[in-house]
Amino acid sequence: MNESAHELQARALAQLDSIWDNAQLNAWRIEYIGRKGAVNTLFEQINTLPKEERGAFGKTANEVKTTLENAFHAREGAIKQRELSEALEAEPLDVTLPGRRPARGRIHPATQTLREIYKIFGEMGFQVYRTRQVETDLVNFQLLNIPEHHPARDNWSTFYVAGSDQRVLLRPHTSPGQIRVMRENFPNPIRAILPGLCYRYEQISARYEIQFNQVEGLVVGHHITFGDLKGTLTEFARRMFGERPVRFYADHFPFTEPSAQMDVKCIICEGAGCALCKYTGWLEILGSGMVHPTVLRNGGYDPDVWSGFAFGMGPERITMLKHGITDIRYFWGNDLRFLEQF
Amino acid sequence: MKVPVSWLQDFVDITLPISELAEKLTFSGLEVEDLEYIGIASPFQEGIKGTSLAWDRDKIFVAQLVETLPHPNADRLKIVRVEYGRGEPVQMVTGAPNIQIGDAGQKVVLALEGSRLYDGHKEGREIMTLKKSKIRGVESSSMVCSEKELGISEEHEGIIILPADAPVGTPLADYLGDVVLDIKINPNFARAQSVLGVARQIAALTGQAVRLPQHWNTQEVGAPKTDFVSIEIADPKLCPRFSALLIRNVEIKSSPYWMQVRLLRAGMRPINNVVDITNYVMLGYGKPLHAFDYDALVARANGNAPTIHVRPAREGETMQTLDGQMRAFSAHDILVTDAQGPVGIGGIMGGSETEVSDNTKNVLLESAIFDFISIRRTTQEQKLPSEAATRFGRGIPSSQNVAPARLAADLMRQLANGSVHPALADNYPLPQMVPTIHVTTHEVKRILGIELAPTEIERILQSLDFEINEASADALRVTPPDYRTDVDGADDVLEEIISIHGYDKIPSTLIADALPPLKGNDALEQEEAARDVLVDAGLQEIVTLSFTYPAHEASLRPTSNSETGSPQDFPLPARPYVEIANPISPERSVLRQTLLPNMLDIAASNLRYANRAAFFEIGNVFLTRRAGENDSRELPEDQAFSLPLEPRRLAIILTGPRARATWQPADTTPMDFFDLKGIVEDMLAGLHVRDADFTPIAHPMLFPGRAAALCIGDSTVGVFGELHPLVRANWALPEHAVLVGEFDLDAILARTDARFIVKPISRYPVIVQDIAVLVDEQVEAARVQALIVQTGGALLNSVKLFDVYRGAPLPSGKKSLAYTLTFQALDHVLSDVEAGKLREKIVRRLEREVGAELRSG
Ligand SMILES: [Zn+2]
């Protein structure tokens, strides 16, 4: 080996200059600065040199080693940089292709609205109670101040259970739950909502189903007023439909007195009049009223010292209003093209 | 109930725009459901509900026929000349059959060129504009109109002939224009079932007094026995009052145009003057009346003054009603009878033998009060709804019995030339109760939440015709007006106060009362958690009907000969159904005992356009109770009925490709048993249900060998598997696997562990080893797995089955199960030796207990 250290360095750098891939770079490293590489071989020559030359040679060899190592790292960095630039310049994806969507299911829209109602009232301290769907005429009507053959019964087209002589029925509203909740809770005050399926004998159409959810509300306490009814239900409407005016006016239910209907300003036309609100500018949301003294008494509460309010609403109707659904049959039709929009 | 505003104006001034009035009425409890504008502009655009054509004020007039001449070129047509108080008479051609050549002087409706009218020759209501034209050579740019052309009715046979006193030259909109309010009468508004009743409410709302007919408030009382009739009442509860008047020598003819118009607008067809007058008084004043042919009654009494006897029907009694139907009655029907038998169903319909006909001379006018409950029952049973029955069915006060009859008799004098016998026949055995009610300002504050001065309460109640008997600084004693029977307690009076004071004037408050003790509803929260877990597993929630029919649920069995339900066959129906007495259709005749059939319907309907269904439903089934089964939430009142149990169920249906096909590779092989099982496992893990395991079962609904029961502890809480192909065919589902499962959700949720203990995580390295063992086919994988877990103990961190292999080179009847075992210690670095020993122990155990052979290491 009569090549000088500087010649070695020049050859190595010249070779490195044309290297642009990691395998060649690695081979170069082994050849020159590896354990058995040319630079180490250079150091091994030191022993064969006269003593006085050793110092200078060693110094040169060290310089060569440092130079080659630096050149190696520089090239290594350059290759990484070039690879990255090349990678970044690769053929772009067609980002308009559909993504891989995870398979997921959805909660039925009726349940979604029920959950929203639970949440809003839950935060106001209401508890959820569920009571039976097959009811007695006694609890469903008579204890709610609707005697047999009372004209108010025209408002509920009821399914009766065969063989019961019309004494057992499918509840046409969640109101019988009021009696059950009062009986269960006396003598505590009550703040409850009672959701669940109800059934009515209707000709099925875009507007009527024979089955629907209802959410009843009941508040009983020592100082409950009609003002509390308005305040509570106004807050509910605000949470459910956003900041918009509500109005209360006279209605009639045998189990509340006075009774009131609550409307919210139409969510489509904001009051100007449209098909959704039948050109009234308002949407009917729920019926309500102060619990009738007879009903309080039937629930075990003395109407002279207790008072309360009750209300009832239809989650499907609320869902329809919110999402512009015009056919109530969509709910139990369970067509995926409907359900998958939620 | 339809109420023409023009009629209301008889009783009260309309001081508000109609839409505002409608809103005020609605807010006070008389909901105006619809507004029909007749001939006048509505605030809404044309074409939508509640609007109609407005009659041009400067083109459509009340006019008078000047002469009627023959048309020179057509026999059927006539030329009429009409004047309307402006300039020369107008000439036009008409084909109307109700005017004849030579006619003059009749009042008609004239529409000039440019008028917008409904096209009389087209179906429905299509608007046209009158244009300059010639009919058979005669210029005819104007028109004399029919009712159809004006949108008053569908009548297009002839033109309108107005009453002789119609004011010529008046725009028709001023003469016949009207708005009809369609009002929903709630049961608490029985008093508003008439034009007068609605007028009273308007008066109270606008601070006016109603204009009542003369002598309206005179409480006339007569005697039961008169020279023309005697009245007997069997049961005063069924008929608290029966009165009658005699009107002689009536002339039966058409009623005048104004009365016909009012009846039509209120929704009744004119018949003849006597019948129309009874209907007019009912619609206008709320009191149904009935007119008998008096001579027919006398004939039945052999020429004597008849005796009317009001009594319950005798079983099997019959009568032909005036609609021509023969009807049979039972003891709860109230009949109006004479010596010969029934002559009318009280308050509902008269008999045909004594009805007013064109030959009637003398009329006996009945005005009576009947028990509203009995009326309702008879109306429903006889299927005889009518305006009268509706009014009676909500209750009419006895004090309002005679004045309307007097009014009707007087109208018969005016419009039928009758002479009214002065005597009133009147049997009034049960006087109307007039309650006295105590109202305090404290009660107003307690319930309504507002402070109202007694003077303000007084003002409101007086506007509603309440009598104030006594007033102090904080209390009032009041009597409701005698035309109301719906007010008997302080709560009723509060409702009156708020409806006039205004619901909007009550300030909104937040409940100040103490919050009741909060208990939460675990059952609901867990159910919602189950929904979330299932949705996360990729299932869509559906909600189906609770109704079904027995054969539908029986279709879950592959053959019809395995009908009888056995409790082991859960969820197949095993009990008598809760049957509906009045089903909407045969397919909705009972309540379901299982969720699956209705869900399969939904799957089938979706699979008509989709290729995949992955559904779950959480809902109630209805099980008639067996002896000893109790409902813990039963009230004492329920105990007489044995109401059905309503347990919650969860059901799942899966079918179709595992993943939806996309532009990239996806696993689109059909889902099978293990897809469903995986979801069930996922749900159990998500809900932290312990001690669950799966056992193979044979089930009629399921494919043999592809069915399992879910057991928790020692009870079976559900079954699932692949639907039997014959059952699948019952729903005509596509021919690949349909996986179904139904579970007792209450039982599963009762076993969830909300406070499950978390296992600690080790910091030390793991040792992973695979083993494959050869076992007989019959050896269950779950058993092998359980043995491995048991033997591995605390150091065996996890066991994963990664391969199941059958076939060459394995002998037949054998399978190979391959597991990855992960060993790890919590407190030290596990050595290969320790792990090796455990592995060895596991292999020995498997050899010993299930005859396993180690295949490879
Ligand atoms: Zn609107």
Tab-separated table of C-alpha atoms in Angstrom, chain B residues 127-358:
chain	number	residue	atom	x	y	z
B	127	ILE	CA	-110.652	30.132	-11.549
B	128	MET	CA	-111.473	31.863	-14.853
B	129	THR	CA	-111.816	35.509	-15.866
B	130	LEU	CA	-114.924	36.736	-17.716
B	131	LYS	CA	-113.894	37.927	-21.169
B	132	LYS	CA	-115.641	39.837	-23.929
B	133	SER	CA	-117.384	37.241	-26.060
B	134	LYS	CA	-120.343	36.399	-28.252
B	135	ILE	CA	-122.629	33.432	-27.663
B	136	ARG	CA	-124.302	32.300	-30.878
B	137	GLY	CA	-123.878	35.720	-32.368
B	138	VAL	CA	-125.145	37.712	-29.381
B	139	GLU	CA	-122.693	39.836	-27.415
B	140	SER	CA	-122.376	38.510	-23.849
B	141	SER	CA	-119.471	39.821	-21.771
B	142	SER	CA	-121.201	39.653	-18.389
B	143	MET	CA	-122.891	36.858	-16.527
B	144	VAL	CA	-125.669	36.033	-14.088
B	145	CYS	CA	-124.011	33.624	-11.678
B	146	SER	CA	-124.705	30.231	-10.169
B	147	GLU	CA	-123.620	29.302	-6.637
B	148	LYS	CA	-120.805	27.191	-8.031
B	149	GLU	CA	-119.365	30.072	-10.013
B	150	LEU	CA	-119.187	32.088	-6.805
B	151	GLY	CA	-117.858	29.227	-4.728
B	152	ILE	CA	-120.901	29.197	-2.415
B	153	SER	CA	-121.784	25.576	-3.158
B	154	GLU	CA	-121.460	23.013	-5.948
B	155	GLU	CA	-124.887	24.003	-7.295
B	156	HIS	CA	-124.744	24.779	-11.024
B	157	GLU	CA	-128.209	23.806	-12.212
B	158	GLY	CA	-129.506	27.344	-12.225
B	159	ILE	CA	-128.521	30.868	-11.277
B	160	ILE	CA	-128.887	32.294	-7.786
B	161	ILE	CA	-132.213	33.994	-7.172
B	162	LEU	CA	-131.697	36.324	-4.230
B	163	PRO	CA	-134.466	37.343	-1.804
B	164	ALA	CA	-136.758	40.113	-3.059
B	165	ASP	CA	-135.347	42.551	-0.530
B	166	ALA	CA	-131.757	42.126	-1.735
B	167	PRO	CA	-130.334	45.642	-2.235
B	168	VAL	CA	-129.690	46.218	-5.936
B	169	GLY	CA	-126.299	47.740	-6.688
B	170	THR	CA	-124.637	46.499	-3.494
B	171	PRO	CA	-121.357	44.676	-4.098
B	172	LEU	CA	-122.116	40.999	-3.520
B	173	ALA	CA	-119.156	40.750	-1.129
B	174	ASP	CA	-120.964	43.149	1.205
B	175	TYR	CA	-124.271	41.332	0.901
B	176	LEU	CA	-123.234	37.636	0.961
B	177	GLY	CA	-119.540	37.730	1.869
B	178	ASP	CA	-118.717	35.996	5.102
B	179	VAL	CA	-116.065	34.222	7.118
B	180	VAL	CA	-116.868	30.876	8.692
B	181	LEU	CA	-114.932	29.917	11.800
B	182	ASP	CA	-114.442	26.212	12.249
B	183	ILE	CA	-114.188	25.763	16.002
B	184	LYS	CA	-113.141	22.699	17.938
B	185	ILE	CA	-115.408	22.355	20.939
B	186	ASN	CA	-113.670	20.721	23.872
B	187	PRO	CA	-115.846	18.924	26.425
B	188	ASN	CA	-115.493	21.824	28.856
B	189	PHE	CA	-117.064	24.171	26.343
B	190	ALA	CA	-120.507	22.580	26.048
B	191	ARG	CA	-121.897	26.087	26.528
B	192	ALA	CA	-120.274	27.208	23.286
B	193	GLN	CA	-122.041	24.712	21.052
B	194	SER	CA	-124.002	27.438	19.313
B	195	VAL	CA	-123.497	30.748	17.603
B	196	LEU	CA	-124.792	32.444	20.741
B	197	GLY	CA	-122.357	30.493	22.910
B	198	VAL	CA	-119.381	31.590	20.815
B	199	ALA	CA	-120.750	35.148	20.797
B	200	ARG	CA	-120.804	35.089	24.619
B	201	GLN	CA	-117.129	34.178	24.673
B	202	ILE	CA	-116.329	36.962	22.183
B	203	ALA	CA	-118.302	39.417	24.307
B	204	ALA	CA	-116.336	38.412	27.413
B	205	LEU	CA	-113.043	38.698	25.546
B	206	THR	CA	-113.801	42.090	24.027
B	207	GLY	CA	-115.659	43.681	26.919
B	208	GLN	CA	-119.123	43.748	25.386
B	209	ALA	CA	-122.544	42.494	26.374
B	210	VAL	CA	-124.294	40.004	24.103
B	211	ARG	CA	-127.545	40.951	22.419
B	212	LEU	CA	-130.082	38.339	23.498
B	213	PRO	CA	-133.496	37.742	21.963
B	214	GLN	CA	-136.434	39.278	23.840
B	215	HIS	CA	-137.640	37.341	26.887
B	216	TRP	CA	-134.588	35.061	26.614
B	217	ASN	CA	-133.944	35.127	30.335
B	218	THR	CA	-137.574	34.703	31.381
B	219	GLN	CA	-137.756	31.398	33.159
B	220	GLU	CA	-141.155	30.240	31.923
B	221	VAL	CA	-142.542	27.132	33.581
B	222	GLY	CA	-145.647	25.284	32.446
B	223	ALA	CA	-147.813	22.381	33.554
B	224	PRO	CA	-147.345	18.724	32.574
B	225	LYS	CA	-150.965	18.430	31.571
B	226	THR	CA	-152.504	20.785	29.007
B	227	ASP	CA	-155.464	20.540	26.693
B	228	PHE	CA	-153.235	19.491	23.784
B	229	VAL	CA	-150.753	17.101	25.388
B	230	SER	CA	-149.814	15.475	28.702
B	231	ILE	CA	-146.237	14.717	29.593
B	232	GLU	CA	-145.105	11.930	31.902
B	233	ILE	CA	-141.523	11.159	32.848
B	234	ALA	CA	-140.564	7.737	34.240
B	235	ASP	CA	-137.106	8.611	35.557
B	236	PRO	CA	-136.150	12.273	36.178
B	237	LYS	CA	-132.457	11.335	36.011
B	238	LEU	CA	-132.856	10.203	32.417
B	239	CYS	CA	-135.099	13.113	31.468
B	240	PRO	CA	-134.994	16.032	33.914
B	241	ARG	CA	-137.286	18.184	31.781
B	242	PHE	CA	-139.644	17.768	28.830
B	243	SER	CA	-141.558	20.716	27.369
B	244	ALA	CA	-143.799	21.043	24.337
B	245	LEU	CA	-145.601	23.752	22.359
B	246	LEU	CA	-148.341	23.426	19.795
B	247	ILE	CA	-148.211	25.404	16.552
B	248	ARG	CA	-151.336	25.157	14.424
B	249	ASN	CA	-151.967	25.543	10.729
B	250	VAL	CA	-148.418	25.722	9.538
B	251	GLU	CA	-147.694	25.987	5.844
B	252	ILE	CA	-144.814	23.653	4.934
B	253	LYS	CA	-142.568	25.227	2.283
B	254	SER	CA	-138.962	26.183	1.735
B	255	SER	CA	-137.386	28.365	4.347
B	256	PRO	CA	-136.258	31.840	3.276
B	257	TYR	CA	-132.952	32.330	1.506
B	258	TRP	CA	-131.214	33.983	4.477
B	259	MET	CA	-132.012	31.017	6.694
B	260	GLN	CA	-130.904	28.531	4.065
B	261	VAL	CA	-127.611	30.401	3.650
B	262	ARG	CA	-126.986	30.330	7.387
B	263	LEU	CA	-127.788	26.621	7.677
B	264	LEU	CA	-125.510	25.814	4.746
B	265	ARG	CA	-122.664	27.839	6.139
B	266	ALA	CA	-123.070	26.141	9.495
B	267	GLY	CA	-122.921	22.797	7.703
B	268	MET	CA	-126.581	21.675	7.505
B	269	ARG	CA	-128.765	21.087	4.477
B	270	PRO	CA	-132.079	22.997	4.281
B	271	ILE	CA	-135.145	20.708	4.162
B	272	ASN	CA	-138.369	22.655	4.788
B	273	ASN	CA	-139.297	25.641	6.896
B	274	VAL	CA	-140.399	23.709	10.008
B	275	VAL	CA	-137.412	21.371	10.091
B	276	ASP	CA	-135.056	24.211	9.154
B	277	ILE	CA	-136.369	26.318	12.042
B	278	THR	CA	-135.612	23.552	14.575
B	279	ASN	CA	-132.102	23.218	13.127
B	280	TYR	CA	-131.657	26.974	13.012
B	281	VAL	CA	-132.518	27.324	16.688
B	282	MET	CA	-130.189	24.431	17.558
B	283	LEU	CA	-127.254	25.922	15.626
B	284	GLY	CA	-127.926	29.451	16.725
B	285	TYR	CA	-128.913	28.883	20.357
B	286	GLY	CA	-127.624	25.397	21.174
B	287	LYS	CA	-130.918	23.688	21.942
B	288	PRO	CA	-131.928	20.684	19.833
B	289	LEU	CA	-135.673	20.529	19.194
B	290	HIS	CA	-137.921	17.988	17.568
B	291	ALA	CA	-141.066	18.644	15.548
B	292	PHE	CA	-143.822	16.015	15.542
B	293	ASP	CA	-146.763	15.895	13.192
B	294	TYR	CA	-149.344	16.592	15.900
B	295	ASP	CA	-152.213	15.022	13.951
B	296	ALA	CA	-150.296	11.755	13.640
B	297	LEU	CA	-149.964	11.728	17.447
B	298	VAL	CA	-153.676	12.482	17.864
B	299	ALA	CA	-154.554	9.684	15.454
B	300	ARG	CA	-152.443	7.267	17.495
B	301	ALA	CA	-154.341	8.430	20.570
B	302	ASN	CA	-157.688	7.672	18.885
B	303	GLY	CA	-158.503	11.299	18.362
B	304	ASN	CA	-157.630	12.434	21.873
B	305	ALA	CA	-154.918	14.735	23.106
B	306	PRO	CA	-151.837	12.509	23.204
B	307	THR	CA	-149.956	11.541	26.354
B	308	ILE	CA	-146.189	11.576	25.934
B	309	HIS	CA	-144.387	9.179	28.204
B	310	VAL	CA	-140.585	9.361	28.458
B	311	ARG	CA	-139.117	6.094	29.712
B	312	PRO	CA	-136.326	3.571	29.280
B	313	ALA	CA	-136.892	1.210	26.368
B	314	ARG	CA	-138.302	-2.203	27.041
B	315	GLU	CA	-136.055	-5.031	25.959
B	316	GLY	CA	-136.747	-5.891	22.327
B	317	GLU	CA	-138.839	-2.794	21.618
B	318	THR	CA	-138.561	-1.545	18.031
B	319	MET	CA	-139.368	1.550	15.988
B	320	GLN	CA	-138.746	2.795	12.481
B	321	THR	CA	-136.738	6.020	12.665
B	322	LEU	CA	-137.193	8.809	10.156
B	323	ASP	CA	-134.149	7.651	8.199
B	324	GLY	CA	-136.290	4.623	7.305
B	325	GLN	CA	-134.367	2.167	9.493
B	326	MET	CA	-136.061	-0.304	11.799
B	327	ARG	CA	-134.258	-0.165	15.127
B	328	ALA	CA	-134.310	-2.368	18.222
B	329	PHE	CA	-133.661	-0.910	21.663
B	330	SER	CA	-132.423	-2.013	25.032
B	331	ALA	CA	-133.056	-0.847	28.581
B	332	HIS	CA	-130.472	1.932	28.617
B	333	ASP	CA	-132.004	3.752	25.617
B	334	ILE	CA	-134.401	6.593	26.439
B	335	LEU	CA	-137.582	6.502	24.356
B	336	VAL	CA	-140.253	9.125	23.834
B	337	THR	CA	-143.451	7.100	23.627
B	338	ASP	CA	-147.215	7.423	23.469
B	339	ALA	CA	-149.942	4.914	24.184
B	340	GLN	CA	-149.053	3.011	21.012
B	341	GLY	CA	-145.306	2.756	21.648
B	342	PRO	CA	-142.183	4.673	20.735
B	343	VAL	CA	-142.372	7.861	18.662
B	344	GLY	CA	-138.749	8.912	19.061
B	345	ILE	CA	-135.358	8.102	20.551
B	346	GLY	CA	-134.895	10.802	23.136
B	347	GLY	CA	-132.610	13.507	21.818
B	348	ILE	CA	-131.373	11.460	18.903
B	349	MET	CA	-133.981	10.842	16.217
B	350	GLY	CA	-137.749	10.808	15.761
B	351	GLY	CA	-139.902	7.983	14.470
B	352	SER	CA	-140.970	7.960	10.847
B	353	GLU	CA	-144.668	7.599	11.631
B	354	THR	CA	-144.931	10.959	13.384
B	355	GLU	CA	-142.412	12.964	11.346
B	356	VAL	CA	-143.243	16.302	9.750
B	357	SER	CA	-144.180	15.862	6.089
B	358	ASP	CA	-145.344	18.164	3.293
